[in-house]
Amino acid sequence: MLLSNRFVCIILALGFAATPVPLIGQTARADADPEALIDALNAVFGKHDRKRAAHTNGICVKGAFTPSERAGDYSKAPHLTGKGPFPLIGRFSMGGGVPDAPHTQKDNVRGLAMHIDIGKGNVTDMVLISAPVFAAKTPEQFLSLLQTVASKDAEKIGAFFKANPESTRQAAWLMARPVPASYATATYFGVHTFTLTNGDGQKKFVKWHVVPKGGDVGLSDEDVKSKAADFYKPELTDRLAKGPAVFDLIAVIGNDGDEQNDPTVEWTGTERKSVVLGEISIAALEDNATCDAGMFDPTNVVDGIEGPANDPIFAIRSSAYAVSLSRRGQP
Ligand code: HEM
């Protein structure tokens, strides 16, 4: 989910589709519990019947994951030690809670979520975005960011970003790069730190990168102007008619001292080892109802993969998504 400085400016300047609505009938709550976070997302982006509170605009797809030969050296997870291919259901999305979020927006993340079928009726999930960092390091900070934006008070919003510089990093990262030409030509990042354990009990802490085989491809600012606001679906339809969109699943291995619990911090500066643990192949579009029937849960990992123990954003995501799921199930 993204909420950027510039996006805030757009909201304020243009009354963009995501016009913040005041917290009518509800007091801004200080406790950053899952309900309060969903209320605050709705306050910024509007409440849209039967839609996700965030990453509302998206396309459901299907494909398969095939592990690399060396994947089992790093993790004993079934889909990393097995042969594959393992079928998957995925969803590409735009950040934010606007149903018709424009695909031409530079300062917005693209999302990639997956359920990977590991057999015997079980799935494991991955939920990634097209930036290496999130806009808040705690649920309290995220709630405060959302509530400040919903206030529409330019002075307060400016003060928030001044006092919370880590909340500006995601937008700065996105603004320094072009709009992805396709959902299939962006790199997606797991953002949080995961620990892999292999069959011998050896552990490594890693960050996930899902990298398009053909490399990242972006549009020039000039080319973006000629694109329709919803160009990703026809683009993906044409692309997949010619063959699958293929990505490498890469584990970037952390060094001692790398930050493991703050998703606003990017690992930079020092050389790190990366290993390709498998290939994600997106073959075709899938009925959106398949993706909307449940939620993609970042904490749904399997033995051999663990989420961060002390990252408060990671800890709250699953329950926040469950609130969004239960509310979108209601008319
Ligand atoms: C406290 C922090 C966060 C909150 C409150 C939040 C909230 C949400 C909500 C409510 C949804 C919709 C869930 C549903 O209805 O199924 C969602 C989806 C999503 N979020 Fe977050 N999010 C947070 C952090 C993150 C982070 C750190 C990432 C980065 C990887 C992320 C990436 C995504 C993606 C890719 C989706 C789309 C999933 C799909 O396609 O169904 N979110 N988020």
Tab-separated table of C-alpha atoms and ligand atoms in Angstrom:
chain	number	residue	atom	x	y	z
A	1	MET	CA	0.000	0.000	0.000
A	2	LEU	CA	1.414	3.365	-0.842
A	3	LEU	CA	0.669	6.834	0.147
A	4	SER	CA	3.146	9.367	-1.049
A	5	ASN	CA	3.971	12.979	-0.517
A	6	ARG	CA	3.177	13.853	-4.103
A	7	PHE	CA	-0.023	11.824	-4.032
A	8	VAL	CA	-1.037	13.893	-1.046
A	9	CYS	CA	-0.365	17.012	-3.117
A	10	ILE	CA	-2.492	15.627	-5.945
A	11	ILE	CA	-5.318	14.912	-3.521
A	12	LEU	CA	-5.121	18.396	-2.124
A	13	ALA	CA	-4.638	20.199	-5.398
A	14	LEU	CA	-7.040	18.424	-7.702
A	15	GLY	CA	-9.647	16.671	-5.624
A	16	PHE	CA	-8.353	13.484	-7.226
A	17	ALA	CA	-10.613	10.441	-7.347
A	18	ALA	CA	-9.254	9.481	-3.946
A	19	THR	CA	-10.820	12.535	-2.369
A	20	PRO	CA	-10.310	12.133	1.358
A	21	VAL	CA	-13.549	11.991	3.256
A	22	PRO	CA	-13.692	13.236	6.803
A	23	LEU	CA	-13.942	10.689	9.593
A	24	ILE	CA	-17.667	11.339	9.878
A	25	GLY	CA	-19.311	9.736	12.862
A	26	GLN	CA	-16.039	8.329	14.070
A	27	THR	CA	-13.312	9.847	16.128
A	28	ALA	CA	-9.786	9.489	14.843
A	29	ARG	CA	-8.525	6.576	16.931
A	30	ALA	CA	-5.092	6.557	18.470
A	31	ASP	CA	-4.789	2.763	18.741
A	32	ALA	CA	-3.407	1.397	15.531
A	33	ASP	CA	-5.528	-1.740	15.562
A	34	PRO	CA	-6.584	-3.414	12.298
A	35	GLU	CA	-10.091	-1.884	12.332
A	36	ALA	CA	-8.677	1.617	12.837
A	37	LEU	CA	-6.239	1.106	9.943
A	38	ILE	CA	-9.030	0.043	7.588
A	39	ASP	CA	-11.207	2.983	8.742
A	40	ALA	CA	-8.280	5.301	8.031
A	41	LEU	CA	-7.674	3.781	4.582
A	42	ASN	CA	-11.382	4.281	3.824
A	43	ALA	CA	-11.152	7.863	5.080
A	44	VAL	CA	-8.391	8.610	2.576
A	45	PHE	CA	-9.560	6.628	-0.445
A	46	GLY	CA	-13.303	6.347	0.116
A	47	LYS	CA	-15.267	3.236	1.005
A	48	HIS	CA	-16.072	1.166	-2.049
A	49	ASP	CA	-18.697	-1.549	-1.809
A	50	ARG	CA	-17.248	-5.085	-2.055
A	51	LYS	CA	-13.757	-3.765	-2.794
A	52	ARG	CA	-10.421	-4.122	-1.026
A	53	ALA	CA	-9.536	-1.198	1.251
A	54	ALA	CA	-6.119	-1.084	-0.453
A	55	HIS	CA	-4.730	-2.332	-3.762
A	56	THR	CA	-8.321	-2.084	-4.939
A	57	ASN	CA	-7.542	-1.973	-8.650
A	58	GLY	CA	-6.050	-5.233	-9.869
A	59	ILE	CA	-6.012	-8.154	-12.291
A	60	CYS	CA	-6.135	-11.812	-11.336
A	61	VAL	CA	-3.751	-14.160	-13.178
A	62	LYS	CA	-2.578	-17.761	-13.090
A	63	GLY	CA	0.684	-19.529	-13.715
A	64	ALA	CA	3.252	-21.696	-11.986
A	65	PHE	CA	6.346	-21.603	-9.777
A	66	THR	CA	9.307	-23.884	-10.511
A	67	PRO	CA	12.167	-24.022	-7.996
A	68	SER	CA	15.789	-23.799	-9.127
A	69	GLU	CA	18.137	-26.738	-8.567
A	70	ARG	CA	19.830	-24.954	-5.662
A	71	ALA	CA	16.682	-23.750	-3.903
A	72	GLY	CA	16.711	-26.708	-1.488
A	73	ASP	CA	20.203	-25.663	-0.283
A	74	TYR	CA	18.547	-22.612	1.254
A	75	SER	CA	15.119	-23.725	2.431
A	76	LYS	CA	13.288	-26.935	3.211
A	77	ALA	CA	9.951	-25.382	2.135
A	78	PRO	CA	8.011	-27.883	-0.026
A	79	HIS	CA	7.929	-25.667	-3.107
A	80	LEU	CA	11.680	-25.013	-2.828
A	81	THR	CA	12.697	-28.644	-2.357
A	82	GLY	CA	10.068	-30.245	-4.610
A	83	LYS	CA	10.279	-30.614	-8.356
A	84	GLY	CA	7.495	-28.380	-9.537
A	85	PRO	CA	5.957	-26.748	-11.404
A	86	PHE	CA	3.639	-25.672	-8.573
A	87	PRO	CA	0.449	-23.985	-9.855
A	88	LEU	CA	-0.163	-20.456	-8.656
A	89	ILE	CA	-2.906	-17.861	-8.606
A	90	GLY	CA	-1.612	-14.280	-8.637
A	91	ARG	CA	-2.891	-10.742	-8.615
A	92	PHE	CA	-1.232	-7.638	-10.026
A	93	SER	CA	-2.511	-4.406	-8.507
A	94	MET	CA	-2.096	-0.682	-8.080
A	95	GLY	CA	-1.407	0.657	-4.568
A	96	GLY	CA	-4.040	2.703	-2.771
A	97	GLY	CA	-7.751	2.197	-2.337
A	98	VAL	CA	-9.089	3.791	-5.518
A	99	PRO	CA	-10.997	1.338	-7.761
A	100	ASP	CA	-9.932	3.083	-10.987
A	101	ALA	CA	-6.396	4.035	-9.906
A	102	PRO	CA	-4.587	5.237	-13.045
A	103	HIS	CA	-1.938	2.858	-14.367
A	104	THR	CA	0.020	5.884	-15.531
A	105	GLN	CA	0.769	7.099	-12.001
A	106	LYS	CA	4.470	7.186	-11.236
A	107	ASP	CA	4.326	7.649	-7.476
A	108	ASN	CA	2.260	4.578	-6.832
A	109	VAL	CA	3.445	1.047	-6.227
A	110	ARG	CA	2.417	-1.890	-8.337
A	111	GLY	CA	1.639	-5.024	-6.322
A	112	LEU	CA	2.131	-8.722	-6.993
A	113	ALA	CA	0.425	-11.217	-4.694
A	114	MET	CA	0.519	-14.992	-5.088
A	115	HIS	CA	-0.968	-18.168	-3.665
A	116	ILE	CA	1.475	-20.969	-4.557
A	117	ASP	CA	-0.141	-24.404	-4.436
A	118	ILE	CA	2.243	-26.622	-2.459
A	119	GLY	CA	0.034	-29.698	-2.661
A	120	LYS	CA	-2.384	-31.538	-0.379
A	121	GLY	CA	-4.767	-28.584	-0.510
A	122	ASN	CA	-2.213	-26.138	0.969
A	123	VAL	CA	-1.002	-22.822	-0.396
A	124	THR	CA	1.770	-20.483	0.655
A	125	ASP	CA	1.542	-16.779	-0.138
A	126	MET	CA	3.838	-13.960	-1.210
A	127	VAL	CA	2.709	-10.316	-1.262
A	128	LEU	CA	5.137	-7.876	-2.845
A	129	ILE	CA	5.315	-4.300	-4.143
A	130	SER	CA	7.346	-2.509	-6.799
A	131	ALA	CA	9.443	-0.569	-4.275
A	132	PRO	CA	11.945	-1.912	-1.761
A	133	VAL	CA	10.448	0.037	1.145
A	134	PHE	CA	7.097	0.741	2.794
A	135	ALA	CA	5.893	4.198	3.912
A	136	ALA	CA	5.806	3.497	7.653
A	137	LYS	CA	7.811	1.496	10.166
A	138	THR	CA	5.008	0.908	12.681
A	139	PRO	CA	1.206	0.623	12.487
A	140	GLU	CA	0.985	3.734	14.699
A	141	GLN	CA	3.043	5.726	12.227
A	142	PHE	CA	0.965	4.407	9.312
A	143	LEU	CA	-2.290	5.246	11.074
A	144	SER	CA	-1.039	8.709	11.857
A	145	LEU	CA	0.044	9.169	8.207
A	146	LEU	CA	-3.394	8.140	6.939
A	147	GLN	CA	-5.293	10.229	9.456
A	148	THR	CA	-3.126	13.247	8.705
A	149	VAL	CA	-3.778	12.895	4.971
A	150	ALA	CA	-7.497	12.439	5.597
A	151	SER	CA	-7.509	15.733	7.500
A	152	LYS	CA	-6.675	17.516	4.181
A	153	ASP	CA	-4.758	20.069	6.255
A	154	ALA	CA	-1.716	20.962	4.138
A	155	GLU	CA	0.181	22.348	7.090
A	156	LYS	CA	-0.335	19.224	9.182
A	157	ILE	CA	0.584	17.009	6.243
A	158	GLY	CA	3.796	18.954	5.624
A	159	ALA	CA	4.642	18.743	9.314
A	160	PHE	CA	4.005	14.998	9.325
A	161	PHE	CA	6.462	14.327	6.511
A	162	LYS	CA	9.030	16.641	8.097
A	163	ALA	CA	8.771	14.792	11.396
A	164	ASN	CA	8.685	11.353	9.706
A	165	PRO	CA	11.265	11.490	6.893
A	166	GLU	CA	11.265	7.675	6.514
A	167	SER	CA	7.680	7.976	5.240
A	168	THR	CA	8.930	9.893	2.188
A	169	ARG	CA	11.405	7.232	1.033
A	170	GLN	CA	8.985	5.107	-0.976
A	171	ALA	CA	7.690	8.005	-3.060
A	172	ALA	CA	11.223	9.321	-3.615
A	173	TRP	CA	12.294	5.873	-4.845
A	174	LEU	CA	9.341	5.652	-7.245
A	175	MET	CA	9.707	9.189	-8.544
A	176	ALA	CA	13.336	8.459	-9.478
A	177	ARG	CA	12.188	5.675	-11.806
A	178	PRO	CA	9.891	5.439	-14.831
A	179	VAL	CA	6.305	4.180	-14.829
A	180	PRO	CA	6.528	0.406	-15.505
A	181	ALA	CA	5.516	-0.319	-19.122
A	182	SER	CA	3.664	-3.421	-17.942
A	183	TYR	CA	2.894	-5.312	-14.762
A	184	ALA	CA	5.235	-7.870	-16.340
A	185	THR	CA	8.203	-5.477	-16.557
A	186	ALA	CA	8.497	-4.302	-12.956
A	187	THR	CA	10.622	-5.757	-10.158
A	188	TYR	CA	8.638	-6.612	-7.037
A	189	PHE	CA	10.069	-6.573	-3.508
A	190	GLY	CA	8.982	-8.494	-0.406
A	191	VAL	CA	10.061	-5.459	1.664
A	192	HIS	CA	10.244	-7.417	4.962
A	193	THR	CA	13.107	-9.723	6.007
A	194	PHE	CA	12.447	-13.462	5.925
A	195	THR	CA	14.562	-16.248	7.430
A	196	LEU	CA	15.178	-19.352	5.343
A	197	THR	CA	16.072	-22.639	7.042
A	198	ASN	CA	17.386	-25.611	5.052
A	199	GLY	CA	17.142	-29.323	5.844
A	200	ASP	CA	20.379	-29.160	7.899
A	201	GLY	CA	18.998	-26.375	10.064
A	202	GLN	CA	21.216	-23.701	8.477
A	203	LYS	CA	19.591	-20.275	8.478
A	204	LYS	CA	19.968	-17.217	6.264
A	205	PHE	CA	18.020	-14.001	6.431
A	206	VAL	CA	16.907	-12.683	3.062
A	207	LYS	CA	14.763	-10.197	1.177
A	208	TRP	CA	12.683	-11.391	-1.769
A	209	HIS	CA	13.061	-9.775	-5.183
A	210	VAL	CA	10.873	-10.943	-8.069
A	211	VAL	CA	12.693	-9.759	-11.179
A	212	PRO	CA	11.340	-9.887	-14.754
A	213	LYS	CA	13.537	-12.128	-16.933
A	214	GLY	CA	13.609	-9.459	-19.623
A	215	GLY	CA	14.644	-6.799	-17.095
A	216	ASP	CA	12.692	-3.786	-15.908
A	217	VAL	CA	11.123	-1.800	-18.740
A	218	GLY	CA	9.650	1.642	-18.101
A	219	LEU	CA	7.900	4.316	-20.139
A	220	SER	CA	9.303	7.755	-20.816
A	221	ASP	CA	7.266	10.594	-19.303
A	222	GLU	CA	6.307	11.462	-22.912
A	223	ASP	CA	5.061	7.922	-23.656
A	224	VAL	CA	3.033	7.854	-20.442
A	225	LYS	CA	0.960	10.769	-21.769
A	226	SER	CA	-0.292	8.663	-24.680
A	227	LYS	CA	-1.465	5.793	-22.471
A	228	ALA	CA	-5.019	5.199	-21.305
A	229	ALA	CA	-5.521	5.228	-17.535
A	230	ASP	CA	-6.318	1.494	-17.583
A	231	PHE	CA	-3.723	0.311	-20.099
A	232	TYR	CA	-2.273	-2.569	-18.059
A	233	LYS	CA	-5.073	-5.071	-18.713
A	234	PRO	CA	-5.036	-4.875	-22.534
A	235	GLU	CA	-1.238	-4.783	-22.430
A	236	LEU	CA	-1.095	-7.948	-20.320
A	237	THR	CA	-3.748	-9.692	-22.442
A	238	ASP	CA	-1.725	-9.059	-25.623
A	239	ARG	CA	1.538	-10.032	-23.973
A	240	LEU	CA	0.243	-13.317	-22.532
A	241	ALA	CA	-1.334	-14.259	-25.872
A	242	LYS	CA	2.269	-14.465	-27.183
A	243	GLY	CA	3.725	-16.369	-24.220
A	244	PRO	CA	4.134	-16.320	-20.446
A	245	ALA	CA	5.541	-13.428	-18.437
A	246	VAL	CA	8.473	-14.911	-16.553
A	247	PHE	CA	10.216	-13.659	-13.402
A	248	ASP	CA	13.119	-14.937	-11.297
A	249	LEU	CA	12.471	-15.385	-7.597
A	250	ILE	CA	15.671	-14.068	-6.031
A	251	ALA	CA	16.725	-14.238	-2.383
A	252	VAL	CA	19.059	-11.358	-1.529
A	253	ILE	CA	21.064	-12.615	1.430
A	254	GLY	CA	21.493	-10.202	4.320
A	255	ASN	CA	24.819	-9.318	5.934
A	256	ASP	CA	25.430	-9.069	9.649
A	257	GLY	CA	24.137	-5.721	10.829
A	258	ASP	CA	21.491	-5.353	8.100
A	259	GLU	CA	18.211	-3.939	9.423
A	260	GLN	CA	15.666	-6.751	9.734
A	261	ASN	CA	12.610	-5.208	11.374
A	262	ASP	CA	12.059	-1.807	9.755
A	263	PRO	CA	10.402	-1.982	6.292
A	264	THR	CA	11.222	1.678	5.575
A	265	VAL	CA	14.929	0.805	5.407
A	266	GLU	CA	16.421	-0.457	2.146
A	267	TRP	CA	19.505	-2.676	2.218
A	268	THR	CA	22.061	-0.616	0.338
A	269	GLY	CA	25.755	0.100	0.312
A	270	THR	CA	27.397	-3.243	0.934
A	271	GLU	CA	27.771	-6.070	-1.500
A	272	ARG	CA	25.325	-8.904	-0.914
A	273	LYS	CA	25.017	-12.368	-2.361
A	274	SER	CA	21.848	-13.117	-4.355
A	275	VAL	CA	20.568	-16.540	-5.373
A	276	VAL	CA	17.871	-17.443	-7.837
A	277	LEU	CA	15.529	-19.807	-6.002
A	278	GLY	CA	13.057	-20.339	-8.800
A	279	GLU	CA	11.015	-19.075	-11.691
A	280	ILE	CA	7.531	-17.553	-11.612
A	281	SER	CA	5.708	-17.936	-14.889
A	282	ILE	CA	2.448	-16.033	-15.419
A	283	ALA	CA	0.561	-17.756	-18.222
A	284	ALA	CA	-2.935	-16.269	-18.468
A	285	LEU	CA	-5.569	-14.045	-16.935
A	286	GLU	CA	-7.853	-15.634	-14.354
A	287	ASP	CA	-11.392	-14.683	-13.359
A	288	ASN	CA	-11.106	-11.858	-10.777
A	289	ALA	CA	-13.604	-13.743	-8.600
A	290	THR	CA	-10.881	-16.351	-7.931
A	291	CYS	CA	-8.637	-13.699	-6.363
A	292	ASP	CA	-11.481	-11.912	-4.602
A	293	ALA	CA	-12.744	-15.059	-2.854
A	294	GLY	CA	-10.063	-14.805	-0.175
A	295	MET	CA	-7.049	-12.768	0.787
A	296	PHE	CA	-3.370	-13.018	0.019
A	297	ASP	CA	-1.724	-13.278	3.421
A	298	PRO	CA	1.941	-12.256	3.732
A	299	THR	CA	2.244	-14.269	6.957
A	300	ASN	CA	1.070	-17.477	5.254
A	301	VAL	CA	4.544	-18.989	4.964
A	302	VAL	CA	5.597	-22.616	5.404
A	303	ASP	CA	8.186	-24.525	7.411
A	304	GLY	CA	11.551	-23.432	6.000
A	305	ILE	CA	10.489	-19.775	5.620
A	306	GLU	CA	9.803	-17.446	8.567
A	307	GLY	CA	8.673	-13.841	8.682
A	308	PRO	CA	10.435	-11.244	10.837
A	309	ALA	CA	9.787	-11.676	14.556
A	310	ASN	CA	9.945	-8.004	15.512
A	311	ASP	CA	8.642	-6.087	12.524
A	312	PRO	CA	5.372	-4.516	13.725
A	313	ILE	CA	4.144	-3.766	10.200
A	314	PHE	CA	4.538	-7.415	9.219
A	315	ALA	CA	2.791	-8.451	12.422
A	316	ILE	CA	-0.379	-6.441	11.755
A	317	ARG	CA	-0.796	-7.005	8.021
A	318	SER	CA	-2.642	-10.312	8.205
A	319	SER	CA	-5.277	-9.074	10.638
A	320	ALA	CA	-5.732	-5.800	8.727
A	321	TYR	CA	-6.269	-7.762	5.498
A	322	ALA	CA	-8.775	-9.998	7.314
A	323	VAL	CA	-10.799	-6.917	8.324
A	324	SER	CA	-10.772	-5.701	4.714
A	325	LEU	CA	-11.801	-9.173	3.511
A	326	SER	CA	-14.670	-9.456	5.973
A	327	ARG	CA	-15.931	-5.964	5.122
A	328	ARG	CA	-15.721	-6.529	1.367
A	329	GLY	CA	-17.745	-9.689	1.815
A	330	GLN	CA	-20.574	-7.543	3.123
A	331	PRO	CA	-22.866	-5.616	0.784
B	1	HEM	C1	0.162	-1.639	8.325
B	1	HEM	C2	0.527	-1.771	7.057
B	1	HEM	C3	-0.410	-2.208	5.971
B	1	HEM	C4	-1.767	-2.150	5.903
B	1	HEM	C5	-2.741	-1.607	6.942
B	1	HEM	C6	-2.146	-2.705	4.626
B	1	HEM	C7	-3.445	-2.841	4.188
B	1	HEM	C8	-3.840	-3.580	3.106
B	1	HEM	C9	-5.200	-3.979	2.820
B	1	HEM	C10	-6.396	-3.630	3.668
B	1	HEM	C11	-5.185	-4.720	1.689
B	1	HEM	C12	-6.376	-5.385	1.016
B	1	HEM	C13	-6.585	-6.754	1.653
B	1	HEM	C14	-7.759	-7.513	1.114
B	1	HEM	O1	-8.888	-6.998	1.128
B	1	HEM	O2	-7.542	-8.668	0.646
B	1	HEM	C15	-3.822	-4.772	1.228
B	1	HEM	C16	-3.402	-5.405	0.099
B	1	HEM	C17	-2.086	-5.416	-0.324
B	1	HEM	N1	-0.983	-4.947	0.352
B	1	HEM	FE1	-0.994	-4.041	2.151
B	1	HEM	N2	-1.027	-3.090	3.938
B	1	HEM	C18	0.058	-2.808	4.725
B	1	HEM	C19	1.373	-3.057	4.423
B	1	HEM	C20	1.826	-3.533	3.228
B	1	HEM	C21	3.202	-3.747	2.886
B	1	HEM	C22	4.398	-3.496	3.809
B	1	HEM	C23	3.235	-4.220	1.618
B	1	HEM	C24	4.484	-4.558	0.870
B	1	HEM	C25	4.813	-5.726	0.426
B	1	HEM	C26	1.862	-4.349	1.143
B	1	HEM	C27	1.434	-4.822	-0.081
B	1	HEM	C28	0.127	-5.143	-0.414
B	1	HEM	C29	-0.276	-5.770	-1.665
B	1	HEM	C30	0.616	-6.152	-2.830
B	1	HEM	C31	-1.661	-5.946	-1.594
B	1	HEM	C32	-2.583	-6.547	-2.667
B	1	HEM	C33	-2.993	-7.972	-2.320
B	1	HEM	C34	-4.029	-8.468	-3.306
B	1	HEM	O3	-3.787	-8.373	-4.519
B	1	HEM	O4	-5.096	-8.925	-2.860
B	1	HEM	N3	1.042	-3.920	2.154
B	1	HEM	N4	-3.011	-4.072	2.105
